[in-house]
Coordinates of C-alpha atoms and ligand atoms in Angstrom, one line a residue:
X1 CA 139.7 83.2 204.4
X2 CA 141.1 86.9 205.5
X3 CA 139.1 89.6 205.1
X4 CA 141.3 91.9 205.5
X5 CA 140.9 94.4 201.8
X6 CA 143.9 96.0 202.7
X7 CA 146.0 93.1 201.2
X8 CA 147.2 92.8 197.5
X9 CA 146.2 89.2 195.6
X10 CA 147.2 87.9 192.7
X11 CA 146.7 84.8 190.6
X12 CA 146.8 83.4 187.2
X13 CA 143.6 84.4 185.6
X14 CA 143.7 82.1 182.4
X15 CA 142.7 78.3 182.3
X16 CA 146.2 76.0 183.1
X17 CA 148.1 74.8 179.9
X18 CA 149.6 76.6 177.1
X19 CA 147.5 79.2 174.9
X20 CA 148.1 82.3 173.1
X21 CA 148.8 84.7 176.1
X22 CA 148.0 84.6 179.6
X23 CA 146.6 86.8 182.0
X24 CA 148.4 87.8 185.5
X25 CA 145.7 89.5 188.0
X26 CA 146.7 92.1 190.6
X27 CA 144.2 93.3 193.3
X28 CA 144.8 95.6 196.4
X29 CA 146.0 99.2 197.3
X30 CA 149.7 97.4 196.2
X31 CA 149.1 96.6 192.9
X32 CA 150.3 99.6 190.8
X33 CA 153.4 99.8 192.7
X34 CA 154.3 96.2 192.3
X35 CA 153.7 96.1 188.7
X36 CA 155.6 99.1 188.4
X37 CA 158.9 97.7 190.2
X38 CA 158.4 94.6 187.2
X39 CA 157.5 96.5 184.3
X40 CA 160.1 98.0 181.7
X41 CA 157.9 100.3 179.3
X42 CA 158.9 99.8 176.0
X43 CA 161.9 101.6 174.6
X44 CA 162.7 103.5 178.4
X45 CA 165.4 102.2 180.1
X46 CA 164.5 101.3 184.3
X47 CA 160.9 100.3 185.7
X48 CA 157.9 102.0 185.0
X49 CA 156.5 104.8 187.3
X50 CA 153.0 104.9 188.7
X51 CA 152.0 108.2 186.7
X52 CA 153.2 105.6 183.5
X53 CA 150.3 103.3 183.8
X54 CA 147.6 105.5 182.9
X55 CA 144.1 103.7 184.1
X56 CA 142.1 101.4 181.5
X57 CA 144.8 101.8 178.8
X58 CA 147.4 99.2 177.3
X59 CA 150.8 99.9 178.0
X60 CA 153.6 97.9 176.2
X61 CA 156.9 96.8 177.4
X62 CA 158.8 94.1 179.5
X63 CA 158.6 92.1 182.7
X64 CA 161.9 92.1 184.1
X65 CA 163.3 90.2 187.5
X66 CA 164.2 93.1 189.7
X67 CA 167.2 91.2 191.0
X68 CA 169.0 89.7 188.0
X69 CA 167.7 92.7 185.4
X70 CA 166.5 89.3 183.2
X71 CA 163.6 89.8 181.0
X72 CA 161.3 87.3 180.9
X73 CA 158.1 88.2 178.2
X74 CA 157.1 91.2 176.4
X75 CA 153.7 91.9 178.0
X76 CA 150.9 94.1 177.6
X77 CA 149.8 95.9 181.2
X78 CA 146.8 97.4 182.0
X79 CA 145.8 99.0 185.2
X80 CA 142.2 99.7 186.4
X81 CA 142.2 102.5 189.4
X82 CA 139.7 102.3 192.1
X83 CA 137.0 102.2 192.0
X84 CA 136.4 101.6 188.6
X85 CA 137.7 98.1 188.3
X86 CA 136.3 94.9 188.9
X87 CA 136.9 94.4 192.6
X88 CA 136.6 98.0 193.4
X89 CA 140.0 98.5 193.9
X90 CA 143.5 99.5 192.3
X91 CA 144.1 96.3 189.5
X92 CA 146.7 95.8 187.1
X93 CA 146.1 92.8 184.7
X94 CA 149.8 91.4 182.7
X95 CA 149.1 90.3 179.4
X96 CA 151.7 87.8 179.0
X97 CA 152.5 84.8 176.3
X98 CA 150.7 82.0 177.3
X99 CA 153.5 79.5 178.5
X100 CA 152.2 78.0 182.1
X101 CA 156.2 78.1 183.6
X102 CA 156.6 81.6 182.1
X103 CA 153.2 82.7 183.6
X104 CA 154.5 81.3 187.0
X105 CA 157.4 82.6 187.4
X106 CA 155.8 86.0 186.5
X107 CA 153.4 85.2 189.3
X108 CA 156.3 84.6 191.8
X109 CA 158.3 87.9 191.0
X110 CA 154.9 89.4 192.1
X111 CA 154.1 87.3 194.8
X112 CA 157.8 87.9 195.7
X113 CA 156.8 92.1 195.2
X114 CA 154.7 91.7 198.6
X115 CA 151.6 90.5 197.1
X116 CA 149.7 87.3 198.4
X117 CA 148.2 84.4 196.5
X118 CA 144.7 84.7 195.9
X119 CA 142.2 82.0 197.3
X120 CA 139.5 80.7 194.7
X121 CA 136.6 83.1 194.0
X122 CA 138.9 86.5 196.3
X123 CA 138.6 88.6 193.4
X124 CA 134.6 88.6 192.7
X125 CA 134.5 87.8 196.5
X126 CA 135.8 91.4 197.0
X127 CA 133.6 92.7 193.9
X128 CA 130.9 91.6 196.0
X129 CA 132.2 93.3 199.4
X130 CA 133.3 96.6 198.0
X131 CA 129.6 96.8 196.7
X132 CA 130.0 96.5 193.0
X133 CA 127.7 93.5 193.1
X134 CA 125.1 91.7 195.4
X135 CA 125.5 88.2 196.0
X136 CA 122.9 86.9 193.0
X137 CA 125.2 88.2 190.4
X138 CA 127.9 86.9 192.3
X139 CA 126.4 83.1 191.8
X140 CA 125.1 84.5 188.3
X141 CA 128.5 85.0 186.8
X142 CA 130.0 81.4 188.7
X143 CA 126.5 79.9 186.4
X144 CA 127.9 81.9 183.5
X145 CA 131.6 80.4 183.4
X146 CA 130.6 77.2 184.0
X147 CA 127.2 77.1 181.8
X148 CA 127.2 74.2 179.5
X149 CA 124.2 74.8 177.2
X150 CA 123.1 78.2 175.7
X151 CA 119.6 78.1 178.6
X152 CA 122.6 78.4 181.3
X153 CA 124.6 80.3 179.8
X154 CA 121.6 82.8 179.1
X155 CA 120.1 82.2 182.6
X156 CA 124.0 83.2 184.3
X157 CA 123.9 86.3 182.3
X158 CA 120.5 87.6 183.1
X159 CA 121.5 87.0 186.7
X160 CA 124.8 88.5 186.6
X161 CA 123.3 92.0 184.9
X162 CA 121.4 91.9 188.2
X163 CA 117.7 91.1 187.3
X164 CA 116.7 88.7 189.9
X165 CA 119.0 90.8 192.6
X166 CA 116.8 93.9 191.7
X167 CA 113.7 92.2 191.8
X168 CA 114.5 91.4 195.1
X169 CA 115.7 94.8 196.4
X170 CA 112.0 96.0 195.4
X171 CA 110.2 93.7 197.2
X172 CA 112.6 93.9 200.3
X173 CA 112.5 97.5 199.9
X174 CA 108.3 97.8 200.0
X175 CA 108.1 95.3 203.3
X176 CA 110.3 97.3 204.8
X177 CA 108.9 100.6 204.0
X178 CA 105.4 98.8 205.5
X179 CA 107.6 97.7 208.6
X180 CA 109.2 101.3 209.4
X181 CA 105.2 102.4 209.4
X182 CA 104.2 99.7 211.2
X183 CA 107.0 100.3 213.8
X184 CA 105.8 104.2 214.2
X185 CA 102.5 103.1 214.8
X186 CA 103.8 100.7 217.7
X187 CA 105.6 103.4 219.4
X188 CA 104.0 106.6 218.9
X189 CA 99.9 105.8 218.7
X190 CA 98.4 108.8 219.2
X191 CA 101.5 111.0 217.3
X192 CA 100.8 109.2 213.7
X193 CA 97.0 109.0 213.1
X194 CA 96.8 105.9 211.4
X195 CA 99.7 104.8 209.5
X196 CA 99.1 101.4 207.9
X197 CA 95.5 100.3 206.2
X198 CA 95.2 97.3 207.9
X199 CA 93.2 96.1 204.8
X200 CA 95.2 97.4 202.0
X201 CA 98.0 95.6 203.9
X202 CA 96.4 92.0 203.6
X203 CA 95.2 92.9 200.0
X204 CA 98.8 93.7 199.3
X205 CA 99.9 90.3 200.9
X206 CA 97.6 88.5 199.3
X207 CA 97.8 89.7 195.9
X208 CA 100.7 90.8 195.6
X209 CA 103.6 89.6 198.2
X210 CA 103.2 86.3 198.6
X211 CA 101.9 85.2 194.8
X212 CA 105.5 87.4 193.8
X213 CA 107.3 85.2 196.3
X214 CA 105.4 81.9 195.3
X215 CA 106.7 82.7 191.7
X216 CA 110.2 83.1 192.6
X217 CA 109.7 79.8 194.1
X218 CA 108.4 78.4 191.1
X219 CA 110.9 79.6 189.0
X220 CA 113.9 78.3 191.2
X221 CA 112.6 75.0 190.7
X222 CA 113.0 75.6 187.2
X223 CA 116.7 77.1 188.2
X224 CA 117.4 73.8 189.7
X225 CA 116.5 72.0 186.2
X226 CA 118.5 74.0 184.7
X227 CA 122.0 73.8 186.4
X228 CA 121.9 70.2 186.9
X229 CA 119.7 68.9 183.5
X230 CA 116.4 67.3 183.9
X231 CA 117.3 63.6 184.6
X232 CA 115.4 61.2 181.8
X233 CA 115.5 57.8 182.6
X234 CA 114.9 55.5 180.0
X235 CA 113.3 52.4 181.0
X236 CA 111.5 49.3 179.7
X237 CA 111.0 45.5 178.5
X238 CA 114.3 43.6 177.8
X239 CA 115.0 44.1 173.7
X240 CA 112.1 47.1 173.6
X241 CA 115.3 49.0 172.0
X242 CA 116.0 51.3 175.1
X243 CA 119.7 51.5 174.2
X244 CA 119.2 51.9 170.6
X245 CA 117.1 55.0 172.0
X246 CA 119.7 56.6 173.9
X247 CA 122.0 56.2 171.5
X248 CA 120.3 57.9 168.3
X249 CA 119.5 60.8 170.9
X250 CA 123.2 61.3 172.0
X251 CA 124.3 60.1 168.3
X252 CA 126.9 58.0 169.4
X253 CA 127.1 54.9 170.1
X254 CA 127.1 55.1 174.0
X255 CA 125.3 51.5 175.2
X256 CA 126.0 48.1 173.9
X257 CA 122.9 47.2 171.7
X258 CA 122.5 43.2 170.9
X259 CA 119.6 41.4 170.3
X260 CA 119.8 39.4 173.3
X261 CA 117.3 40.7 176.0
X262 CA 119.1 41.7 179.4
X263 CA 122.1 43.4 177.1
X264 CA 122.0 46.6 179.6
X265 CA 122.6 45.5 183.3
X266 CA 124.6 48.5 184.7
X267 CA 123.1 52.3 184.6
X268 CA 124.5 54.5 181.8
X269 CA 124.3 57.6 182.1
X270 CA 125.2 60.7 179.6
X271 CA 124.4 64.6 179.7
X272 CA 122.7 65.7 176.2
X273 CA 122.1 69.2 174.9
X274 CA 118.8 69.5 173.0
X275 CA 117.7 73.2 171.8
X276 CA 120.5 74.4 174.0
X277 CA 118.4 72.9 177.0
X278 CA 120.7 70.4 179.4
X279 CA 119.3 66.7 180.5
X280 CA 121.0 64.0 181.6
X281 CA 120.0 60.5 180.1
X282 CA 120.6 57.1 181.9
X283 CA 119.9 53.9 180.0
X284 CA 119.0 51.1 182.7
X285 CA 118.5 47.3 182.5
X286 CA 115.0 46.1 180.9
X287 CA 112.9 44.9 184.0
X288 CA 111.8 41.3 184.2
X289 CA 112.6 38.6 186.9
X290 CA 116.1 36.9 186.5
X291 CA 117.4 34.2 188.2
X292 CA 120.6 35.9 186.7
X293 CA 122.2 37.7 190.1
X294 CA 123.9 40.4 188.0
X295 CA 120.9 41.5 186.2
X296 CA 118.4 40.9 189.1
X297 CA 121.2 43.7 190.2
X298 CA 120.8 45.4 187.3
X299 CA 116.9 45.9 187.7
X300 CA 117.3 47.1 191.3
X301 CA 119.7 49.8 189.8
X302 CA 117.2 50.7 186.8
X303 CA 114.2 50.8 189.7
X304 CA 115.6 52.6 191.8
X305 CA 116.7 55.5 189.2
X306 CA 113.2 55.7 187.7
X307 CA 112.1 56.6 191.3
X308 CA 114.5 59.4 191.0
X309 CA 113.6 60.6 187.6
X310 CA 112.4 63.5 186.8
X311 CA 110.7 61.9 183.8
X312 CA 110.8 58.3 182.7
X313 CA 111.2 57.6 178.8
X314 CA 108.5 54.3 178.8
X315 CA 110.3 52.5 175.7
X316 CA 107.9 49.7 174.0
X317 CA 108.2 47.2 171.2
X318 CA 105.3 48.0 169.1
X319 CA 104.6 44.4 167.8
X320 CA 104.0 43.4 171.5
X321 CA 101.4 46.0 171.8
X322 CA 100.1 46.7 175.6
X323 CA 100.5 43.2 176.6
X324 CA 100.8 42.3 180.7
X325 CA 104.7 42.8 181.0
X326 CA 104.5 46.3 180.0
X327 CA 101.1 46.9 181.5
X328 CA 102.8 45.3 185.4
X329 CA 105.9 48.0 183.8
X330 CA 103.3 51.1 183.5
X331 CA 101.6 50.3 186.9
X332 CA 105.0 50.5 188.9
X333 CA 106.2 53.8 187.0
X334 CA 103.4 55.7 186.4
X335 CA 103.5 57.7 189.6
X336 CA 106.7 60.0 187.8
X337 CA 105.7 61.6 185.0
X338 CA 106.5 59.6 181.6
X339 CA 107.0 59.7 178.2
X340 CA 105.4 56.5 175.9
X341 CA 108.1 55.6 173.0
X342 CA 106.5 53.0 170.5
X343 CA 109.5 51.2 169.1
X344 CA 110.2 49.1 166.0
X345 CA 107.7 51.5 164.4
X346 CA 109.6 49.9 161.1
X347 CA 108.1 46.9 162.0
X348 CA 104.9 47.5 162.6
X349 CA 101.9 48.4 160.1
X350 CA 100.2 51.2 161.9
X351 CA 101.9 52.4 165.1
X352 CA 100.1 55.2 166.3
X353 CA 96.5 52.8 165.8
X354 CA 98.2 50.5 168.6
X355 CA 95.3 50.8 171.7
X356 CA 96.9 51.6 175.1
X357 CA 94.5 50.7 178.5
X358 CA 92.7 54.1 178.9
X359 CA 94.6 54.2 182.8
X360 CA 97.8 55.0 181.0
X361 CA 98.1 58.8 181.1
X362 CA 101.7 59.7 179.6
X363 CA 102.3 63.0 179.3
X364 CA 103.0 62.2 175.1
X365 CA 103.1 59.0 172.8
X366 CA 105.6 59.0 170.0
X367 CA 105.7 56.3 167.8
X368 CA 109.6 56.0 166.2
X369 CA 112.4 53.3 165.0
X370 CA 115.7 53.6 166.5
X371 CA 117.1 51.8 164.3
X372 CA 116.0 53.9 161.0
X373 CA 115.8 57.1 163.3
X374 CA 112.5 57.5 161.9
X375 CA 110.4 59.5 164.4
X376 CA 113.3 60.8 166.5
X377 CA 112.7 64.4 165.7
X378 CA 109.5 63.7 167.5
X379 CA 111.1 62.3 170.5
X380 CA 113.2 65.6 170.4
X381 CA 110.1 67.9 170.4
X382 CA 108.0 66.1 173.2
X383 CA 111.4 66.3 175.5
X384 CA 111.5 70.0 175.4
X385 CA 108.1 70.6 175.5
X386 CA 108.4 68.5 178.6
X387 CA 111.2 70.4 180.3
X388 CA 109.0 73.4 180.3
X389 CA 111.7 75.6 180.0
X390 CA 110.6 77.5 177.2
X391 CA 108.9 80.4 178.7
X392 CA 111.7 81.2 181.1
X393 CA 114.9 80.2 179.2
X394 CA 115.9 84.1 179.2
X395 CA 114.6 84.7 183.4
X396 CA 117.4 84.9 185.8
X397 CA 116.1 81.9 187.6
X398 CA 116.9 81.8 191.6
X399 CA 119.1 78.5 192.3
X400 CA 118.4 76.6 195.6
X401 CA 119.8 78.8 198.3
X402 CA 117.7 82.0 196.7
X403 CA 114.3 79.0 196.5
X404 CA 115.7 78.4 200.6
X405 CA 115.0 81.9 200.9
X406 CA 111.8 82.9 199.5
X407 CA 110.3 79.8 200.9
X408 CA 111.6 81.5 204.7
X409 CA 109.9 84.9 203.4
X410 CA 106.8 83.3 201.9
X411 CA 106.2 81.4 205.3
X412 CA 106.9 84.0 207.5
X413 CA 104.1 86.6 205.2
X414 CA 101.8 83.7 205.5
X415 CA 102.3 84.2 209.2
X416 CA 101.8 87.8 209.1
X417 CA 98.7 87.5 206.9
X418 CA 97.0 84.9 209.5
X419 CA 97.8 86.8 212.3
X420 CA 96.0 89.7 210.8
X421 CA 93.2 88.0 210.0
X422 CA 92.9 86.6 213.3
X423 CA 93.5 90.1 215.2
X424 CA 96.7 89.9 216.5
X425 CA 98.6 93.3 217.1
X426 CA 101.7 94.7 215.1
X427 CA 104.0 94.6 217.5
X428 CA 103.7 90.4 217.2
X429 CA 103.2 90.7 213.4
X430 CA 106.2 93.0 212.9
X431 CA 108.6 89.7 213.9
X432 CA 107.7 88.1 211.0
X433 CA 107.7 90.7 208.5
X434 CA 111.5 91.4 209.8
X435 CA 111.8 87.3 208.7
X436 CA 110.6 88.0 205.8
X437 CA 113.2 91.1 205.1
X438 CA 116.0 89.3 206.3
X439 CA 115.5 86.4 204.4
X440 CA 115.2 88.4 201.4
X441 CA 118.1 90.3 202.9
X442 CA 120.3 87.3 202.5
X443 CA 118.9 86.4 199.0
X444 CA 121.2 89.6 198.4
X445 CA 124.1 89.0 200.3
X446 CA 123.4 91.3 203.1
X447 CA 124.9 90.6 206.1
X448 CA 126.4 87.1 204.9
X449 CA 128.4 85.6 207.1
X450 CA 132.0 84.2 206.4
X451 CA 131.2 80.9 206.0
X452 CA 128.4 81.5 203.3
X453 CA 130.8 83.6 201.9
X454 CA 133.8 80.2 201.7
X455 CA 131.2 78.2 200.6
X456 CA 129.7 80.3 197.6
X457 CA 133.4 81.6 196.6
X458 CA 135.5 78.4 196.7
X459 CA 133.2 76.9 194.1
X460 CA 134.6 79.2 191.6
X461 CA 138.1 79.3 190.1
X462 CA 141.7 80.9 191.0
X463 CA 141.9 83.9 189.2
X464 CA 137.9 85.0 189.3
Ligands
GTP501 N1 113.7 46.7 163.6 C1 114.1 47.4 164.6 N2 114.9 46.9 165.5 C2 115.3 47.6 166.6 C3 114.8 48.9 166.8 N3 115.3 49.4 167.9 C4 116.1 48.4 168.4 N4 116.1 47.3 167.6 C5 116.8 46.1 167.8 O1 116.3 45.5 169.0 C6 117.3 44.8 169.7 C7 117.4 45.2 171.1 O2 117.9 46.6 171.1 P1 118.5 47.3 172.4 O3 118.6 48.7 172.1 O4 119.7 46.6 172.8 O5 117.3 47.0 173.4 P2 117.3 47.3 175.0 O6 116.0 47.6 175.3 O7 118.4 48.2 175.4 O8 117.6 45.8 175.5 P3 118.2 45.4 177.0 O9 119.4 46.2 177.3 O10 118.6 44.0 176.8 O11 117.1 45.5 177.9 C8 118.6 45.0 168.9 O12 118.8 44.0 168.0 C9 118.2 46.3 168.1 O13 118.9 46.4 166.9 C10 113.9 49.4 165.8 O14 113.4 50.6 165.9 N5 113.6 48.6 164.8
MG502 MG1 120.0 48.0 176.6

């Protein structure tokens, strides 16, 4: 991708298809001037002039085509001067009716006006250069258009206002404050007295640097969960009612439910939204030996996504109790964390009086019927509690290339910190804290290279 500021973009900044109007974005030092050589104001014969389109107000009138005089659209323009736009430079936005061939071809009189088509993500890619944003609030914003549950959507806009980016820039801004007085020490001994505690710095490491940093880490995980869903695989006995679970919890009728054990055979899999919090159900195949090869297939599948879960939904038949089947079951899952679901609880006298073997440690028992959807509620509760998310639904939680990051930082301060204990001198110590700063550094955005820069960028949409 060029990175050369100096030319004018444009694209479509509105979803594809037909709506009520649609947006035409203009970006570069040529943007006024080309919007000015389309646009007719209202009433005043000619194009408009620059000194027409006064910055951050509405200005009605017509796109015309320079070389025919047609009009195409009445149209609403805008222009934002730099810097105070979005990218930090001169931007005119066209309010147009929200036809997709009427959009274009106002797109190609402007393309046609000297400006260039932009490349997926230019605009906020030039936000971010020109300064107006680091490279968390960057990502933030991508999280925020494409957030599918109120946690993301909350999570994007807590990163995009910046709070993890700043959280960053004060830790990155103390180590280096500590490395420009380790670095005077280095080179002028005798000048400087004594310029870093040696003991205040390890206290400062140890209690505050690297616990910060292990947090971050922490959280990201939680980041993680959120973008993608925390994956619950549900998983038991042929007939236990496994389907009939996944169904009342998406309510819809998603997987085939008989009452002919080895209905499921194939993994099915279905995002769900509960309290605004994203997971990502798959049904699998009950497990038992089959000389059947399609579902011997199909318990490979449902083994081999319980091994990937990050928590397995154990679905019982309460009339069979904790008999061996499930007990073999429980002994091959219960290294991932799982939920118990006691099913059938319609059929049952006392449910919750059903003994378990006193090895089974699931993280909750809920005793329910899918069928009368007695219980579910339960279900609900003990999946969220699960997730964990509660506590940092509203945090700007790092995603994986920030959790790349700190861990680099972390491991490099862990460095430092053993190096002091064991005596070594700044000059070897100072390597790492500049790791440590740099990896932070790129947390930010600083010094990103290009390719970062394509990959972060052409994940988001033409026109943002
Ligand atoms: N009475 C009662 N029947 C249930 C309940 N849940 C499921 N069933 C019945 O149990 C039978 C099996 O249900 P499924 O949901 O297909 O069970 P499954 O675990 O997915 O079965 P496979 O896919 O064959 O492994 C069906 O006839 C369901 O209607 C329940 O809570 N109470
Ligand atoms: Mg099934």
């Amino acid at each position: 991708m060029p990175l050369d500021n100096t030319e004018t973009i444009a694209a479509i900044a509105t979803p594809p298809g037909t709506g009520g109007i649609g947006i035409i974005r203009i970006s570069g030092p040529a943007s006024i001037g080309i919007a000015c050589r389309l646009f007719h104001r209202k009433g005043i014969a000619g194009p408009a002039a620059s000194h027409d389109l006064l910055s951050h107000r509405l200005t009605l009138g017509h796109i015309c085509d320079p070389a025919s005089g047609e009009i195409l659209d009445e149209v609403l323009v805008v222009a934002m001067r730099s810097p105070r736009s979005f990218t930090g430079e001169d931007v005119v936005e066209i309010q147009a009716h929200g036809g997709p061939w009427l959009l274009r071809s106002i797109l190609a009189l402007v393309l046609d006006q000297g400006a260039r088509l932009a490349e997926p993500g230019e605009f906020t890619r030039r936000a971010f250069l020109s300064g107006r944003m680091d490279l968390t609030q960057a990502e933030g914003m991508m999280d925020l258009i494409e957030a599918r549950t109120s946690a993301a959507r909350k999570m994007g806009s807590a990163l995009l206002r910046g709070e993890l980016g700043m959280e960053v820039s004060r830790l990155r801004e103390a180590l280096l404050e500590l490395a420009t007085r380790m670095a005077a020490e280095i080179d002028f001994p005798d000048d400087v007295g004594d310029l870093v505690d040696e003991g205040q710095v390890l206290q400062d490491l140890q209690e505050y640097y690297l616990p910060e940093l292990r947090r971050l880490i922490r959280m990201g995980e939680n980041g993680v969960r959120l973008r993608e869903g925390l994956r619950i695989v549900i998983a038991g006995l042929p007939n236990a009612g496994k389907s009939s679970v996944m169904n009342r919890l998406l309510a819809m009728d998603r997987s085939i439910v008989t009452d002919i054990p080895g209905t499921t055979r194939d993994l099915v899999e279905e995002p769900l939204n509960l309290a605004g919090l994203p997971f990502v159900l798959t049904d699998t195949a009950g497990i038992r030996d089959s000389s059947d090869p399609i579902e011997r297939m199909g318990v490979e599948r449902a083994m081999e996504s319980i091994r990937s879960a990050d928590c397995v939904l154990l679905v019982m038949d309460a009339r069979r109790g904790a008999d061996r089947e499930i007990c073999l079951l429980e002994e091959t899952i219960r290294s991932s964390p799982y939920l118990l679901v006691m099913n059938k609880k319609d059929l049952v006298d006392d449910c919750d009086a059903i003994a378990l073997p006193s090895s089974w440690k699931p993280a909750a028992r809920v005793s329910l019927s899918a069928r009368s959807g007695e219980g579910m509620d339960a279900l609900r509760k003990a999946l969220t509690d699960l997730a964990g998310f509660s506590e940092v639904q509203h945090a700007a939680l790092p995603n994986l290339r920030h959790r790349a990051a700190f861990e680099r930082a972390a491991e490099a301060l862990e460095r430092v910190r053993a190096g002091m204990l064991s005596g070594h001198f700044w000059d070897l110590l100072s390597v790492d804290l500049h790791t440590a700063i740099q990896a932070l550094g790129n947390v930010l955005g600083e010094n990103a290279d290009p390719d970062l820069l394509d990959r972060i960028f052409s994940g988001f949409c033409i026109g943002k």
